[in-house]
PDB file of C-alpha atoms in Angstrom:
ATOM      1  CA  MET F 452     126.478  85.308  74.542  1.00  0.00           C
ATOM      2  CA  VAL F 453     123.325  86.344  73.692  1.00  0.00           C
ATOM      3  CA  ASP F 454     124.443  89.237  71.338  1.00  0.00           C
ATOM      4  CA  HIS F 455     126.848  86.993  69.928  1.00  0.00           C
ATOM      5  CA  LEU F 456     124.044  84.241  69.190  1.00  0.00           C
ATOM      6  CA  ALA F 457     121.646  86.527  68.238  1.00  0.00           C
ATOM      7  CA  ASN F 458     120.223  86.728  64.367  1.00  0.00           C
ATOM      8  CA  THR F 459     123.274  84.127  63.788  1.00  0.00           C
ATOM      9  CA  GLU F 460     122.112  80.818  61.142  1.00  0.00           C
ATOM     10  CA  ILE F 461     122.603  78.388  64.103  1.00  0.00           C
ATOM     11  CA  ASN F 462     120.195  79.905  66.477  1.00  0.00           C
ATOM     12  CA  SER F 463     118.117  80.326  63.644  1.00  0.00           C
ATOM     13  CA  GLN F 464     118.059  76.286  63.066  1.00  0.00           C
ATOM     14  CA  ARG F 465     118.347  75.322  66.780  1.00  0.00           C
ATOM     15  CA  ILE F 466     114.751  77.584  67.567  1.00  0.00           C
ATOM     16  CA  ALA F 467     113.433  76.181  64.272  1.00  0.00           C
ATOM     17  CA  ALA F 468     113.673  72.581  65.442  1.00  0.00           C
ATOM     18  CA  VAL F 469     112.264  73.225  68.506  1.00  0.00           C
ATOM     19  CA  GLU F 470     109.359  74.626  66.707  1.00  0.00           C
ATOM     20  CA  ASN F 471     109.268  71.552  64.245  1.00  0.00           C
ATOM     21  CA  CYS F 472     108.953  69.310  67.614  1.00  0.00           C
ATOM     22  CA  PHE F 473     106.195  71.036  68.615  1.00  0.00           C
ATOM     23  CA  GLY F 474     104.834  70.827  65.666  1.00  0.00           C
ATOM     24  CA  ALA F 475     101.317  72.600  64.712  1.00  0.00           C
ATOM     25  CA  SER F 476     100.059  72.459  68.410  1.00  0.00           C
ATOM     26  CA  GLY F 477     103.023  74.720  69.276  1.00  0.00           C
ATOM     27  CA  GLN F 478     103.252  78.384  68.991  1.00  0.00           C
ATOM     28  CA  PRO F 479     105.955  80.056  66.633  1.00  0.00           C
ATOM     29  CA  LEU F 480     108.796  81.090  68.849  1.00  0.00           C
ATOM     30  CA  ALA F 481     110.975  82.560  67.006  1.00  0.00           C
ATOM     31  CA  LEU F 482     111.512  86.340  67.037  1.00  0.00           C
ATOM     32  CA  PRO F 483     114.177  89.255  66.098  1.00  0.00           C
ATOM     33  CA  GLY F 484     116.872  88.792  68.802  1.00  0.00           C
ATOM     34  CA  ARG F 485     115.385  85.787  70.380  1.00  0.00           C
ATOM     35  CA  VAL F 486     118.418  83.061  71.457  1.00  0.00           C
ATOM     36  CA  LEU F 487     117.779  79.453  72.564  1.00  0.00           C
ATOM     37  CA  LEU F 488     120.517  79.130  75.282  1.00  0.00           C
ATOM     38  CA  GLY F 489     119.494  75.694  76.745  1.00  0.00           C
ATOM     39  CA  GLU F 490     117.743  72.326  77.158  1.00  0.00           C
ATOM     40  CA  GLY F 491     117.174  69.772  79.457  1.00  0.00           C
ATOM     41  CA  ILE F 492     114.030  67.564  80.919  1.00  0.00           C
ATOM     42  CA  LEU F 493     113.032  67.546  84.532  1.00  0.00           C
ATOM     43  CA  THR F 494     110.658  66.324  86.958  1.00  0.00           C
ATOM     44  CA  LYS F 495     107.744  68.631  87.156  1.00  0.00           C
ATOM     45  CA  GLU F 496     105.135  68.083  90.373  1.00  0.00           C
ATOM     46  CA  CYS F 497     102.372  67.453  88.619  1.00  0.00           C
ATOM     47  CA  ARG F 498      98.542  67.041  89.930  1.00  0.00           C
ATOM     48  CA  LYS F 499      98.514  63.044  89.937  1.00  0.00           C
ATOM     49  CA  LYS F 500     102.199  62.044  90.343  1.00  0.00           C
ATOM     50  CA  PRO F 501     105.638  63.522  89.018  1.00  0.00           C
ATOM     51  CA  LYS F 502     106.328  63.742  85.970  1.00  0.00           C
ATOM     52  CA  PRO F 503     108.886  64.379  82.680  1.00  0.00           C
ATOM     53  CA  ARG F 504     109.125  67.294  81.152  1.00  0.00           C
ATOM     54  CA  ILE F 505     111.205  69.341  78.147  1.00  0.00           C
ATOM     55  CA  PHE F 506     112.559  72.519  79.050  1.00  0.00           C
ATOM     56  CA  PHE F 507     114.403  75.344  77.282  1.00  0.00           C
ATOM     57  CA  LEU F 508     115.467  78.572  77.909  1.00  0.00           C
ATOM     58  CA  PHE F 509     115.889  80.975  76.088  1.00  0.00           C
ATOM     59  CA  ASN F 510     117.012  84.672  76.572  1.00  0.00           C
ATOM     60  CA  ASP F 511     113.683  86.372  77.598  1.00  0.00           C
ATOM     61  CA  ILE F 512     111.278  83.224  77.143  1.00  0.00           C
ATOM     62  CA  LEU F 513     110.962  79.488  78.991  1.00  0.00           C
ATOM     63  CA  VAL F 514     109.413  76.617  77.101  1.00  0.00           C
ATOM     64  CA  TYR F 515     108.414  73.433  78.549  1.00  0.00           C
ATOM     65  CA  GLY F 516     105.933  70.778  77.232  1.00  0.00           C
ATOM     66  CA  SER F 517     105.346  66.875  77.823  1.00  0.00           C
ATOM     67  CA  ILE F 518     107.635  64.449  76.097  1.00  0.00           C
ATOM     68  CA  ILE F 519     106.153  62.289  73.429  1.00  0.00           C
ATOM     69  CA  ILE F 520     109.405  61.423  71.775  1.00  0.00           C
ATOM     70  CA  ASN F 521     112.151  62.850  72.867  1.00  0.00           C
ATOM     71  CA  LYS F 522     114.536  64.910  70.964  1.00  0.00           C
ATOM     72  CA  ARG F 523     111.436  64.578  68.030  1.00  0.00           C
ATOM     73  CA  LYS F 524     108.009  65.014  69.308  1.00  0.00           C
ATOM     74  CA  TYR F 525     106.589  66.658  72.408  1.00  0.00           C
ATOM     75  CA  ASN F 526     103.141  68.855  73.050  1.00  0.00           C
ATOM     76  CA  SER F 527     101.628  70.478  75.712  1.00  0.00           C
ATOM     77  CA  GLN F 528     103.451  73.681  75.012  1.00  0.00           C
ATOM     78  CA  HIS F 529     103.532  76.215  77.635  1.00  0.00           C
ATOM     79  CA  ILE F 530     105.767  79.908  77.247  1.00  0.00           C
ATOM     80  CA  ILE F 531     106.633  81.956  80.582  1.00  0.00           C
ATOM     81  CA  PRO F 532     108.088  85.261  80.107  1.00  0.00           C
ATOM     82  CA  LEU F 533     111.264  85.322  82.204  1.00  0.00           C
ATOM     83  CA  GLU F 534     109.897  89.150  83.564  1.00  0.00           C
ATOM     84  CA  ASP F 535     107.578  87.239  85.619  1.00  0.00           C
ATOM     85  CA  VAL F 536     109.395  84.434  87.011  1.00  0.00           C
ATOM     86  CA  THR F 537     110.756  84.289  90.531  1.00  0.00           C
ATOM     87  CA  LEU F 538     112.822  81.054  91.779  1.00  0.00           C
ATOM     88  CA  GLU F 539     112.965  79.702  95.385  1.00  0.00           C
ATOM     89  CA  THR F 540     114.807  76.929  96.108  1.00  0.00           C
ATOM     90  CA  LEU F 541     113.796  74.141  98.232  1.00  0.00           C
ATOM     91  CA  PRO F 542     114.207  71.069 100.342  1.00  0.00           C
ATOM     92  CA  ASP F 543     114.948  67.607  99.431  1.00  0.00           C
ATOM     93  CA  THR F 544     111.550  65.227 100.243  1.00  0.00           C
ATOM     94  CA  LEU F 545     111.505  61.065  99.934  1.00  0.00           C
ATOM     95  CA  GLN F 546     110.176  61.406  96.406  1.00  0.00           C
ATOM     96  CA  MET F 547     111.830  64.214  95.147  1.00  0.00           C
ATOM     97  CA  LYS F 548     115.557  65.786  95.353  1.00  0.00           C
ATOM     98  CA  ASN F 549     117.461  68.864  93.756  1.00  0.00           C
ATOM     99  CA  ARG F 550     113.942  70.578  93.749  1.00  0.00           C
ATOM    100  CA  TRP F 551     112.785  74.685  93.146  1.00  0.00           C
ATOM    101  CA  MET F 552     109.908  76.231  92.606  1.00  0.00           C
ATOM    102  CA  ILE F 553     109.358  78.391  89.612  1.00  0.00           C
ATOM    103  CA  LYS F 554     106.480  80.997  90.801  1.00  0.00           C
ATOM    104  CA  THR F 555     104.682  83.513  88.357  1.00  0.00           C
ATOM    105  CA  SER F 556     102.147  85.251  88.838  1.00  0.00           C
ATOM    106  CA  LYS F 557      99.778  82.811  86.573  1.00  0.00           C
ATOM    107  CA  LYS F 558     101.246  79.500  87.655  1.00  0.00           C
ATOM    108  CA  SER F 559     103.871  78.490  89.967  1.00  0.00           C
ATOM    109  CA  PHE F 560     104.898  74.692  90.110  1.00  0.00           C
ATOM    110  CA  VAL F 561     107.660  72.498  91.573  1.00  0.00           C
ATOM    111  CA  VAL F 562     110.839  71.507  89.294  1.00  0.00           C
ATOM    112  CA  SER F 563     113.692  69.299  90.206  1.00  0.00           C
ATOM    113  CA  ALA F 564     116.813  68.140  88.876  1.00  0.00           C
ATOM    114  CA  ALA F 565     119.061  64.747  88.392  1.00  0.00           C
ATOM    115  CA  SER F 566     121.824  66.216  90.402  1.00  0.00           C
ATOM    116  CA  LEU F 567     122.279  68.942  92.716  1.00  0.00           C
ATOM    117  CA  THR F 568     124.875  70.583  90.177  1.00  0.00           C
ATOM    118  CA  GLU F 569     122.212  70.300  87.379  1.00  0.00           C
ATOM    119  CA  ARG F 570     119.854  72.281  89.833  1.00  0.00           C
ATOM    120  CA  LYS F 571     122.983  74.902  90.503  1.00  0.00           C
ATOM    121  CA  GLU F 572     123.275  75.310  86.817  1.00  0.00           C
ATOM    122  CA  TRP F 573     119.075  75.862  86.020  1.00  0.00           C
ATOM    123  CA  ILE F 574     118.708  78.346  88.423  1.00  0.00           C
ATOM    124  CA  SER F 575     122.031  80.371  87.842  1.00  0.00           C
ATOM    125  CA  HIS F 576     121.196  80.602  84.198  1.00  0.00           C
ATOM    126  CA  LEU F 577     117.908  81.530  84.661  1.00  0.00           C
ATOM    127  CA  GLU F 578     118.322  83.954  87.341  1.00  0.00           C
ATOM    128  CA  GLU F 579     121.135  85.707  85.052  1.00  0.00           C
ATOM    129  CA  CYS F 580     118.514  85.881  82.228  1.00  0.00           C
ATOM    130  CA  ILE F 581     115.710  87.005  84.719  1.00  0.00           C
ATOM    131  CA  LYS F 582     118.184  89.905  85.857  1.00  0.00           C
ATOM    132  CA  HIS F 583     119.198  90.917  82.432  1.00  0.00           C
ATOM    133  CA  LEU F 584     116.308  91.444  81.269  1.00  0.00           C
ATOM    134  CA  LEU F 585     114.865  93.470  84.154  1.00  0.00           C
ATOM    135  CA  THR F 586     117.496  95.311  83.960  1.00  0.00           C
ATOM    136  CA  LYS F 587     116.874  95.881  79.441  1.00  0.00           C
ATOM    137  CA  THR F 588     113.038  96.957  80.160  1.00  0.00           C
ATOM    138  CA  GLY F 589     113.173  98.693  83.723  1.00  0.00           C
ATOM    139  CA  ARG F 590     110.562  96.315  85.227  1.00  0.00           C
ATOM    140  CA  GLN F 591     110.621  95.337  89.306  1.00  0.00           C
ATOM    141  CA  PRO F 592     110.500  91.537  89.688  1.00  0.00           C
ATOM    142  CA  CYS F 593     107.499  90.230  90.066  1.00  0.00           C
ATOM    143  CA  ARG F 594     106.255  90.391  93.583  1.00  0.00           C
ATOM    144  CA  GLU F 595     102.520  88.193  93.189  1.00  0.00           C
ATOM    145  CA  HIS F 596     102.459  84.710  92.380  1.00  0.00           C
ATOM    146  CA  ALA F 597     100.077  82.058  92.222  1.00  0.00           C
ATOM    147  CA  ALA F 598     100.055  79.121  94.800  1.00  0.00           C
ATOM    148  CA  PRO F 599     101.138  76.199  94.071  1.00  0.00           C
ATOM    149  CA  TRP F 600      98.711  73.383  93.865  1.00  0.00           C
ATOM    150  CA  ILE F 601      99.359  70.329  96.231  1.00  0.00           C
ATOM    151  CA  PRO F 602      99.562  67.012  94.967  1.00  0.00           C
ATOM    152  CA  ASP F 603      96.856  64.990  95.455  1.00  0.00           C
ATOM    153  CA  LYS F 604      98.015  61.691  97.182  1.00  0.00           C
ATOM    154  CA  ALA F 605      99.731  64.261  99.363  1.00  0.00           C
ATOM    155  CA  THR F 606      96.426  63.871 101.592  1.00  0.00           C
ATOM    156  CA  ASP F 607      93.391  61.838 101.373  1.00  0.00           C
ATOM    157  CA  ILE F 608      91.869  63.993 104.157  1.00  0.00           C
ATOM    158  CA  CYS F 609      90.258  67.703 103.332  1.00  0.00           C
ATOM    159  CA  MET F 610      92.896  70.211 104.146  1.00  0.00           C
ATOM    160  CA  ARG F 611      90.237  72.649 105.304  1.00  0.00           C
ATOM    161  CA  CYS F 612      87.453  70.445 107.036  1.00  0.00           C
ATOM    162  CA  THR F 613      90.150  67.653 108.293  1.00  0.00           C
ATOM    163  CA  HIS F 614      87.143  65.414 108.288  1.00  0.00           C
ATOM    164  CA  THR F 615      86.230  64.612 104.377  1.00  0.00           C
ATOM    165  CA  LYS F 616      88.242  62.028 103.077  1.00  0.00           C
ATOM    166  CA  PHE F 617      88.616  61.336  99.091  1.00  0.00           C
ATOM    167  CA  SER F 618      87.607  57.931  97.204  1.00  0.00           C
ATOM    168  CA  THR F 619      86.735  57.211  93.826  1.00  0.00           C
ATOM    169  CA  LEU F 620      83.368  59.443  94.394  1.00  0.00           C
ATOM    170  CA  THR F 621      84.300  61.891  96.805  1.00  0.00           C
ATOM    171  CA  ARG F 622      86.949  63.676  94.117  1.00  0.00           C
ATOM    172  CA  ARG F 623      89.511  65.813  95.484  1.00  0.00           C
ATOM    173  CA  HIS F 624      89.323  69.827  94.297  1.00  0.00           C
ATOM    174  CA  HIS F 625      92.075  72.205  94.107  1.00  0.00           C
ATOM    175  CA  CYS F 626      91.294  75.850  95.491  1.00  0.00           C
ATOM    176  CA  ARG F 627      93.112  78.384  92.894  1.00  0.00           C
ATOM    177  CA  LYS F 628      93.928  81.403  95.727  1.00  0.00           C
ATOM    178  CA  CYS F 629      95.582  78.966  98.223  1.00  0.00           C
ATOM    179  CA  GLY F 630      96.650  75.322  96.054  1.00  0.00           C
ATOM    180  CA  PHE F 631      94.657  73.365  99.058  1.00  0.00           C
ATOM    181  CA  VAL F 632      93.331  70.074  98.338  1.00  0.00           C
ATOM    182  CA  VAL F 633      89.222  70.232  99.391  1.00  0.00           C
ATOM    183  CA  CYS F 634      86.343  68.850  99.199  1.00  0.00           C
ATOM    184  CA  ALA F 635      83.413  69.918  97.052  1.00  0.00           C
ATOM    185  CA  ASP F 636      81.472  71.373 100.470  1.00  0.00           C
ATOM    186  CA  CYS F 637      84.755  73.392 101.397  1.00  0.00           C
ATOM    187  CA  SER F 638      85.234  74.861  97.365  1.00  0.00           C
ATOM    188  CA  ARG F 639      81.715  75.633  96.761  1.00  0.00           C
ATOM    189  CA  HIS F 640      82.336  79.603  95.833  1.00  0.00           C
ATOM    190  CA  ARG F 641      83.911  81.099  92.884  1.00  0.00           C
ATOM    191  CA  PHE F 642      85.747  84.215  92.495  1.00  0.00           C
ATOM    192  CA  LEU F 643      87.140  86.476  89.549  1.00  0.00           C
ATOM    193  CA  MET F 644      90.461  87.085  89.615  1.00  0.00           C
ATOM    194  CA  PRO F 645      91.980  88.246  86.974  1.00  0.00           C
ATOM    195  CA  ARG F 646      95.434  87.607  87.256  1.00  0.00           C
ATOM    196  CA  LEU F 647      94.871  84.105  86.780  1.00  0.00           C
ATOM    197  CA  SER F 648      91.669  83.628  84.278  1.00  0.00           C
ATOM    198  CA  PRO F 649      88.775  86.236  82.656  1.00  0.00           C
ATOM    199  CA  LYS F 650      86.228  83.232  84.269  1.00  0.00           C
ATOM    200  CA  PRO F 651      85.193  82.676  88.046  1.00  0.00           C
ATOM    201  CA  LEU F 652      87.648  80.115  89.310  1.00  0.00           C
ATOM    202  CA  ARG F 653      87.129  77.677  92.005  1.00  0.00           C
ATOM    203  CA  VAL F 654      88.732  78.898  95.893  1.00  0.00           C
ATOM    204  CA  CYS F 655      88.073  77.206  99.585  1.00  0.00           C
ATOM    205  CA  ASN F 656      85.528  78.785 101.356  1.00  0.00           C
ATOM    206  CA  LEU F 657      88.051  80.700 103.796  1.00  0.00           C
ATOM    207  CA  CYS F 658      90.259  81.721 100.665  1.00  0.00           C
ATOM    208  CA  TYR F 659      86.235  83.358  99.457  1.00  0.00           C
ATOM    209  CA  ARG F 660      86.066  84.750 102.926  1.00  0.00           C
ATOM    210  CA  GLN F 661      89.295  86.686 102.797  1.00  0.00           C
ATOM    211  CA  LEU F 662      89.022  87.947  98.791  1.00  0.00           C
ATOM    212  CA  LEU F 663      85.831  89.221 100.045  1.00  0.00           C
ATOM    213  CA  ALA F 664      87.012  90.727 102.323  1.00  0.00           C
ATOM    214  CA  GLU F 665      89.808  92.642 100.365  1.00  0.00           C
ATOM    215  CA  GLU F 666      87.262  93.451  97.343  1.00  0.00           C
ATOM    216  CA  LYS F 667      84.944  95.298 100.170  1.00  0.00           C
ATOM    217  CA  LYS F 668      88.394  97.134 101.742  1.00  0.00           C
ATOM    218  CA  GLU F 669      89.277  98.139  98.159  1.00  0.00           C
ATOM    219  CA  ALA F 670      86.280  99.715  97.493  1.00  0.00           C
ATOM    220  CA  GLU F 671      85.497 101.522 100.608  1.00  0.00           C
ATOM    221  CA  ALA F 672      89.352 102.963  99.598  1.00  0.00           C
ATOM    222  CA  ASP F 673      88.030 103.914  96.541  1.00  0.00           C
ATOM    223  CA  ARG F 674      85.062 105.590  97.854  1.00  0.00           C
ATOM    224  CA  ARG F 675      87.219 107.028  99.996  1.00  0.00           C
ATOM    225  CA  GLN F 676      89.403 108.510  97.523  1.00  0.00           C
ATOM    226  CA  ALA F 677      86.974 109.665  95.806  1.00  0.00           C
ATOM    227  CA  GLU F 678      84.898 112.042  97.613  1.00  0.00           C
ATOM    228  CA  PRO F 679      87.316 114.960  97.523  1.00  0.00           C
ATOM    229  CA  ILE F 680      86.771 114.522  94.237  1.00  0.00           C
ATOM    230  CA  ARG F 681      83.385 115.201  94.162  1.00  0.00           C
ATOM    231  CA  SER F 682      83.649 118.096  96.631  1.00  0.00           C
ATOM    232  CA  ALA F 683      86.126 119.678  94.575  1.00  0.00           C
ATOM    233  CA  VAL F 684      84.139 119.331  91.497  1.00  0.00           C
ATOM    234  CA  GLY F 685      80.752 120.779  93.251  1.00  0.00           C
ATOM    235  CA  TYR F 686      79.637 124.184  93.221  1.00  0.00           C
ATOM    236  CA  GLU F 687      76.895 126.135  94.851  1.00  0.00           C
ATOM    237  CA  PRO F 688      74.111 127.096  92.773  1.00  0.00           C
ATOM    238  CA  SER F 689      73.271 131.360  92.313  1.00  0.00           C
ATOM    239  CA  SER F 690      70.234 132.333  92.856  1.00  0.00           C
ATOM    240  CA  GLY F 691      69.030 132.723  89.485  1.00  0.00           C
ATOM    241  CA  ASP F 692      69.278 129.253  89.143  1.00  0.00           C
ATOM    242  CA  ASP F 693      66.145 126.774  89.553  1.00  0.00           C
TER     243      ASP F 693
END
């Protein structure tokens, strides 16, 4: 189906329509060989509360954004390369049913469909596109994923110290490593995680200690690996050398 639709006029018109809905705030989406396969509204678990989002599935990317006027205007465009995506089916909660997680190296989040059938169709089409793309590029599935943020309303107290109670004056913060909701005292540190951002990000105290330990371990491994190299390129000075 992808090969049949690629570079056709109807496909170009559909992609242009999506670009127009995002307007100047969105990035250009038309590329040679790119095909728009489907679209739909899913509920995304956001930090404050679940919100409807428009999703567009292409043969190589997944695009989603906020709905201003359905079928006419969207903003806050996000583009996710499918070769970076892993899916995980999740159990229902009292608030949301037909849930699954979209995991990537930079961001992971939970969405839910209106019905079980709709969830199966989304997951089936996504997995088929991901499999085809990985086969085409020869890449391996992504193994490292960003932790999803736990919604603010999931807890009234810090998930690390378990005694600081959140209020209007006591803000909630999120650890970028584990996604936990934490207080300021439990997330005083920032750590550079290039996979997520070029700037140091807020992390909880526990994750900070773990990240420091991993960094130290990697540095020690690099040092040990470099020692044989330095020995190999070394030399014994001759009697005439100063």
